XYZ file of C-alpha atoms in Angstrom:
372
model
C 0.000 0.000 0.000
C 1.463 3.457 -0.891
C 2.598 5.472 2.123
C 0.153 8.322 1.351
C -2.895 6.020 1.437
C -4.557 5.775 4.839
C -5.441 2.278 6.014
C -9.082 1.498 6.897
C -10.062 -0.674 9.833
C -12.686 -3.409 9.317
C -15.259 -0.915 10.702
C -14.420 1.933 8.335
C -17.674 1.776 6.357
C -19.715 1.769 9.577
C -17.867 4.837 10.847
C -18.636 6.723 7.640
C -22.283 5.604 7.727
C -22.539 6.889 11.312
C -21.320 10.334 10.212
C -17.985 10.112 11.981
C -15.497 12.882 11.474
C -12.467 10.967 10.278
C -8.834 11.984 10.782
C -5.461 10.450 9.902
C -3.679 8.743 12.777
C -0.453 6.765 12.424
C -1.274 5.908 8.806
C -4.898 4.930 9.534
C -8.175 6.697 8.746
C -9.750 6.813 12.205
C -12.930 8.297 13.721
C -12.188 11.448 15.741
C -15.785 11.756 16.958
C -19.350 11.064 15.852
C -20.746 14.563 16.393
C -19.754 15.557 19.934
C -16.429 14.676 21.507
C -17.694 16.121 24.803
C -20.817 13.923 24.878
C -18.706 10.864 24.072
C -16.350 11.697 26.957
C -19.232 11.954 29.436
C -20.845 8.766 28.054
C -17.726 6.779 28.994
C -17.508 8.388 32.452
C -21.170 7.754 33.277
C -22.320 4.776 31.143
C -20.389 3.058 28.330
C -18.670 3.780 25.041
C -16.943 1.633 22.434
C -13.751 2.599 20.595
C -12.497 1.038 17.396
C -8.821 0.471 18.249
C -8.137 -1.972 15.420
C -5.230 0.233 14.344
C -3.226 -0.953 17.355
C -0.750 -3.698 16.493
C -1.186 -7.202 17.881
C 1.488 -9.879 17.682
C 1.787 -13.395 19.076
C 5.067 -14.574 20.587
C 5.340 -18.313 21.077
C 7.831 -21.119 21.344
C 9.839 -23.007 23.984
C 11.806 -19.861 24.896
C 9.020 -17.276 24.589
C 9.104 -16.684 28.352
C 12.902 -16.230 28.414
C 12.764 -13.952 25.355
C 10.172 -11.608 26.868
C 11.974 -11.558 30.227
C 14.968 -10.193 28.285
C 12.944 -7.784 26.125
C 10.649 -6.114 28.685
C 11.443 -4.154 31.863
C 8.426 -5.806 33.502
C 8.836 -9.505 34.288
C 6.354 -11.846 32.561
C 7.375 -14.559 35.053
C 5.121 -12.715 37.498
C 1.951 -13.379 35.516
C 0.204 -16.690 35.062
C -1.888 -17.875 32.149
C -4.817 -15.561 31.560
C -3.142 -12.518 33.124
C -1.988 -9.241 31.572
C 0.971 -6.984 32.329
C 1.466 -3.320 31.371
C 5.140 -2.513 30.898
C 7.739 -0.980 28.560
C 10.082 -2.031 25.801
C 13.430 -0.281 26.358
C 16.512 0.363 24.260
C 20.038 -0.143 25.613
C 20.050 3.410 27.020
C 16.773 2.648 28.877
C 14.791 4.972 26.597
C 11.230 3.808 25.983
C 10.731 2.222 22.552
C 7.063 1.659 23.405
C 4.665 0.988 26.246
C 2.553 -2.111 25.788
C 0.271 -4.760 27.210
C 1.404 -8.372 27.218
C -1.030 -11.214 27.839
C 0.148 -14.679 28.860
C -1.976 -17.151 26.891
C -0.079 -20.283 27.968
C 3.241 -21.502 29.334
C 5.049 -20.575 26.117
C 2.486 -18.387 24.338
C 1.913 -14.599 24.641
C 0.050 -11.759 22.891
C 1.528 -8.228 22.852
C -0.525 -5.125 21.981
C 1.561 -2.249 20.629
C 0.878 1.399 19.803
C -0.132 1.880 16.162
C 2.435 4.615 15.584
C 5.220 2.364 16.895
C 4.282 -0.806 15.023
C 7.174 -0.839 12.530
C 9.816 0.260 15.063
C 8.600 -2.240 17.651
C 8.442 -5.219 15.298
C 11.868 -4.398 13.836
C 13.347 -4.225 17.352
C 11.630 -7.412 18.506
C 12.734 -9.300 15.386
C 16.273 -7.961 15.748
C 16.576 -9.580 19.180
C 15.322 -13.052 18.209
C 18.760 -14.569 17.602
C 19.537 -17.215 20.208
C 15.903 -17.744 21.179
C 13.638 -20.532 19.916
C 10.708 -18.171 19.406
C 8.158 -17.347 16.693
C 6.918 -13.772 16.278
C 3.638 -13.511 14.344
C 1.850 -10.182 13.681
C -1.927 -10.686 13.912
C -3.158 -8.419 11.137
C -6.157 -10.740 10.797
C -7.588 -9.425 14.073
C -9.596 -6.340 14.969
C -9.835 -4.769 18.425
C -12.662 -3.010 20.241
C -12.358 -1.229 23.592
C -15.607 -1.028 25.560
C -15.170 1.342 28.485
C -17.346 2.809 31.227
C -19.103 1.784 34.448
C -21.798 -0.089 32.464
C -19.430 -1.451 29.824
C -19.041 -5.011 31.052
C -22.711 -5.688 31.700
C -23.814 -4.129 28.411
C -21.024 -5.698 26.359
C -21.307 -9.230 27.686
C -24.466 -9.955 25.666
C -22.504 -9.289 22.454
C -19.943 -11.983 23.184
C -20.098 -15.658 22.161
C -21.754 -17.813 24.834
C -18.455 -19.309 26.015
C -16.923 -15.878 26.531
C -20.060 -14.442 28.108
C -19.745 -16.953 30.937
C -15.962 -16.672 31.224
C -15.985 -12.855 31.399
C -18.777 -12.613 33.974
C -16.335 -12.561 36.883
C -13.143 -11.636 35.049
C -10.712 -9.888 37.385
C -8.863 -6.712 36.454
C -5.821 -7.353 34.287
C -7.090 -10.823 33.539
C -8.071 -12.207 30.135
C -9.920 -15.165 28.685
C -9.588 -16.804 25.279
C -12.028 -18.600 22.980
C -10.728 -19.600 19.560
C -9.381 -16.430 17.947
C -11.235 -14.261 20.450
C -9.411 -12.772 23.427
C -11.141 -10.543 25.998
C -9.073 -8.672 28.579
C -10.312 -6.506 31.436
C -7.917 -3.624 30.895
C -8.354 -0.123 29.539
C -6.991 3.308 28.856
C -9.642 5.671 30.171
C -9.609 5.236 33.952
C -12.883 3.317 33.719
C -13.780 -0.348 33.852
C -14.301 -2.319 30.672
C -13.214 -4.863 28.126
C -10.648 -4.922 25.359
C -12.031 -7.368 22.772
C -9.615 -8.854 20.218
C -11.495 -10.806 17.566
C -11.382 -11.923 13.914
C -11.616 -8.889 11.650
C -14.605 -10.268 9.736
C -16.569 -10.621 13.007
C -15.965 -7.035 14.108
C -18.770 -5.265 12.147
C -21.520 -7.488 13.572
C -20.164 -7.176 17.113
C -19.943 -3.377 16.704
C -23.599 -3.247 15.619
C -24.650 -5.429 18.550
C -22.746 -3.267 21.034
C -24.511 -0.150 19.725
C -27.888 -1.927 19.875
C -27.104 -2.687 23.540
C -26.955 1.062 24.182
C -23.189 1.543 24.072
C -22.181 4.829 22.441
C -19.655 4.885 19.577
C -16.705 7.010 20.697
C -13.740 8.374 18.800
C -10.073 9.031 19.412
C -10.776 12.615 20.505
C -12.557 11.584 23.694
C -10.110 8.741 24.210
C -7.384 11.361 24.630
C -9.292 13.542 27.108
C -10.283 10.426 29.090
C -6.713 9.124 29.288
C -5.421 12.586 30.232
C -7.903 12.858 33.118
C -6.849 9.337 34.149
C -3.229 10.526 34.253
C -2.103 7.896 31.758
C 0.960 8.622 29.655
C 0.797 8.768 25.856
C 3.663 7.599 23.676
C 5.220 10.384 21.604
C 4.054 13.000 24.103
C 4.871 11.896 27.638
C 7.552 9.381 26.677
C 9.836 8.464 23.803
C 13.184 6.798 23.145
C 15.053 9.558 25.035
C 12.974 9.247 28.224
C 13.331 6.456 30.778
C 10.452 5.069 32.873
C 11.934 6.864 35.911
C 11.246 10.289 34.415
C 7.712 9.844 33.119
C 5.866 8.224 35.996
C 6.372 4.636 34.821
C 8.967 3.452 37.362
C 6.285 1.075 38.664
C 6.383 -0.861 35.387
C 10.008 -1.898 36.084
C 10.635 -5.134 37.983
C 14.122 -5.052 39.510
C 13.815 -8.464 41.129
C 15.295 -10.931 40.523
C 18.446 -8.841 39.818
C 19.971 -11.540 37.553
C 17.143 -11.291 34.975
C 19.162 -8.828 32.823
C 16.540 -7.099 30.675
C 17.608 -4.770 27.865
C 18.269 -1.306 29.298
C 18.674 -2.618 32.861
C 22.254 -1.381 33.393
C 21.527 2.124 32.087
C 18.311 2.334 34.080
C 20.045 1.177 37.275
C 22.723 3.854 36.810
C 20.015 6.496 36.325
C 18.232 5.303 39.452
C 21.443 5.441 41.503
C 22.260 8.955 40.315
C 18.663 10.073 40.767
C 16.646 11.314 37.769
C 16.826 15.071 37.248
C 13.183 15.237 36.208
C 9.905 13.737 37.303
C 6.354 13.623 36.009
C 3.712 15.873 37.546
C 0.120 16.749 36.861
C -0.828 20.385 36.259
C -4.245 21.934 36.799
C -5.114 25.504 35.859
C -6.255 27.906 38.570
C -8.076 29.983 35.948
C -10.219 29.401 32.897
C -8.359 28.143 29.860
C -6.948 25.150 28.042
C -3.428 23.806 28.438
C -1.322 22.868 25.423
C 1.491 20.400 24.781
C 5.029 21.756 25.178
C 3.992 24.850 27.167
C 6.786 25.867 29.590
C 6.158 25.588 33.340
C 7.616 28.173 35.761
C 8.049 28.641 39.496
C 9.160 32.018 40.880
C 10.026 33.190 37.373
C 12.299 30.243 36.556
C 11.391 27.533 34.079
C 11.299 24.169 35.827
C 9.926 22.039 33.004
C 7.292 21.803 30.294
C 3.972 20.191 29.551
C 4.149 16.887 27.722
C 0.358 16.610 27.311
C -2.228 19.318 27.712
C -5.920 19.901 27.143
C -9.237 20.487 28.856
C -10.628 17.899 31.256
C -14.403 17.726 30.705
C -14.982 15.925 34.014
C -12.500 18.117 35.900
C -13.899 21.278 34.310
C -10.420 22.831 34.106
C -7.434 22.917 31.849
C -5.196 20.001 32.836
C -1.930 18.502 31.694
C 0.979 16.218 32.384
C 4.418 17.793 32.733
C 8.020 16.823 33.153
C 9.521 19.069 35.845
C 12.580 19.217 38.095
C 12.668 16.457 40.684
C 10.992 17.527 43.905
C 8.987 20.387 42.361
C 5.535 20.897 43.875
C 3.038 23.625 44.697
C 1.916 26.640 42.710
C 3.291 27.319 39.247
C 2.600 29.317 36.114
C 2.181 27.953 32.599
C 3.028 30.145 29.618
C 0.415 29.896 26.858
C 0.764 32.266 23.891
C 2.847 34.761 25.892
C 0.407 34.728 28.813
C 1.441 33.337 32.204
C -1.516 31.409 33.618
C -1.726 30.396 37.305
C -1.653 26.681 38.019
C -0.922 23.998 40.555
C 1.355 20.962 40.401
C -0.612 17.877 41.496
C -0.260 14.122 41.599
C -2.190 12.323 38.827
C -4.745 10.885 38.241
C -7.245 13.739 38.001
C -10.224 11.375 37.606
C -10.585 7.645 38.177
C -13.781 5.603 37.894
C -15.847 8.730 37.374
C -14.624 10.446 40.552
C -12.486 13.590 40.817
C -9.291 12.607 42.665
C -7.926 16.017 43.658
C -8.957 19.256 45.310
C -9.113 21.961 42.677
C -7.341 25.271 43.374
C -9.661 28.305 43.642
C -10.417 30.016 40.333
C -8.392 33.188 39.721
C -8.368 35.834 37.047
C -5.616 35.178 34.510
């Protein structure tokens, strides 16, 4: 396919028929919203919404040394998860920079599924393939699969009726970060919005009918626009904004994804990351909330007492928070009041600890509103 041609997901025709505003994303033609990004945001916080996330890359890793291979490749240790469990962690380079953040599901003793960011697909697969030497492992991209994310407090109950009978029973009491498999279907209870829900991986030719059934069950179609405001309120980092190959997990709030024990595991990037931890990272992640009306923007500089201490890595308006919010990388130890420079205006703000919202509930005390 030529590079200037956007790829459609298996649901593309249904998005167009629903009047979706489409936008290019990582080489795909994706729905941004279906009329109101704000309404879609609130639908996920209060009821349920479904996202077409078929653009995300899925790949199966199997073979007698699949476990050993992934213990070398990932900073999180797959030995800690049993069959039917999921792990969120990072793929690092030798300098401990983040190649990608990902979910890995253990499907068996020597069988795994990884879910990668769409924009990082080629870089990730090239890196993973480049490290196969010496391991008896097969790496198989699953371009035959689609993926739907059903999120919201009512998501699981409303979505379960759209699943095959075997999965409907198996997902009834599925724990968080657990998954269940039926043929080529895999349902995991994970998410990227701060709400409960299912990630449904299924054969691409089954996706349109399941999408229709989910909508008939009262679940609202939701686009990538609301997905970003939901993840920002949830304080979840976004690749290419809050992290990249020059940033380690210690500097972007993902230190918890690193498993240092056992020390002899020797994952890629371990030595560089250990040295950074010993020296102490110069920067840390922080949340920022505006103390005035306005919207925060990516890359805006953050100041304290007239001195720049960092910059926003993600910014926007939090519909549930009702304020401009963002994630920033600032000097280690920074806290308290700050100012954020937007278009030559210094706006009052507060450094906070994310998340802003989780499971529909505001998780911080907002600073009083001031005049900018």
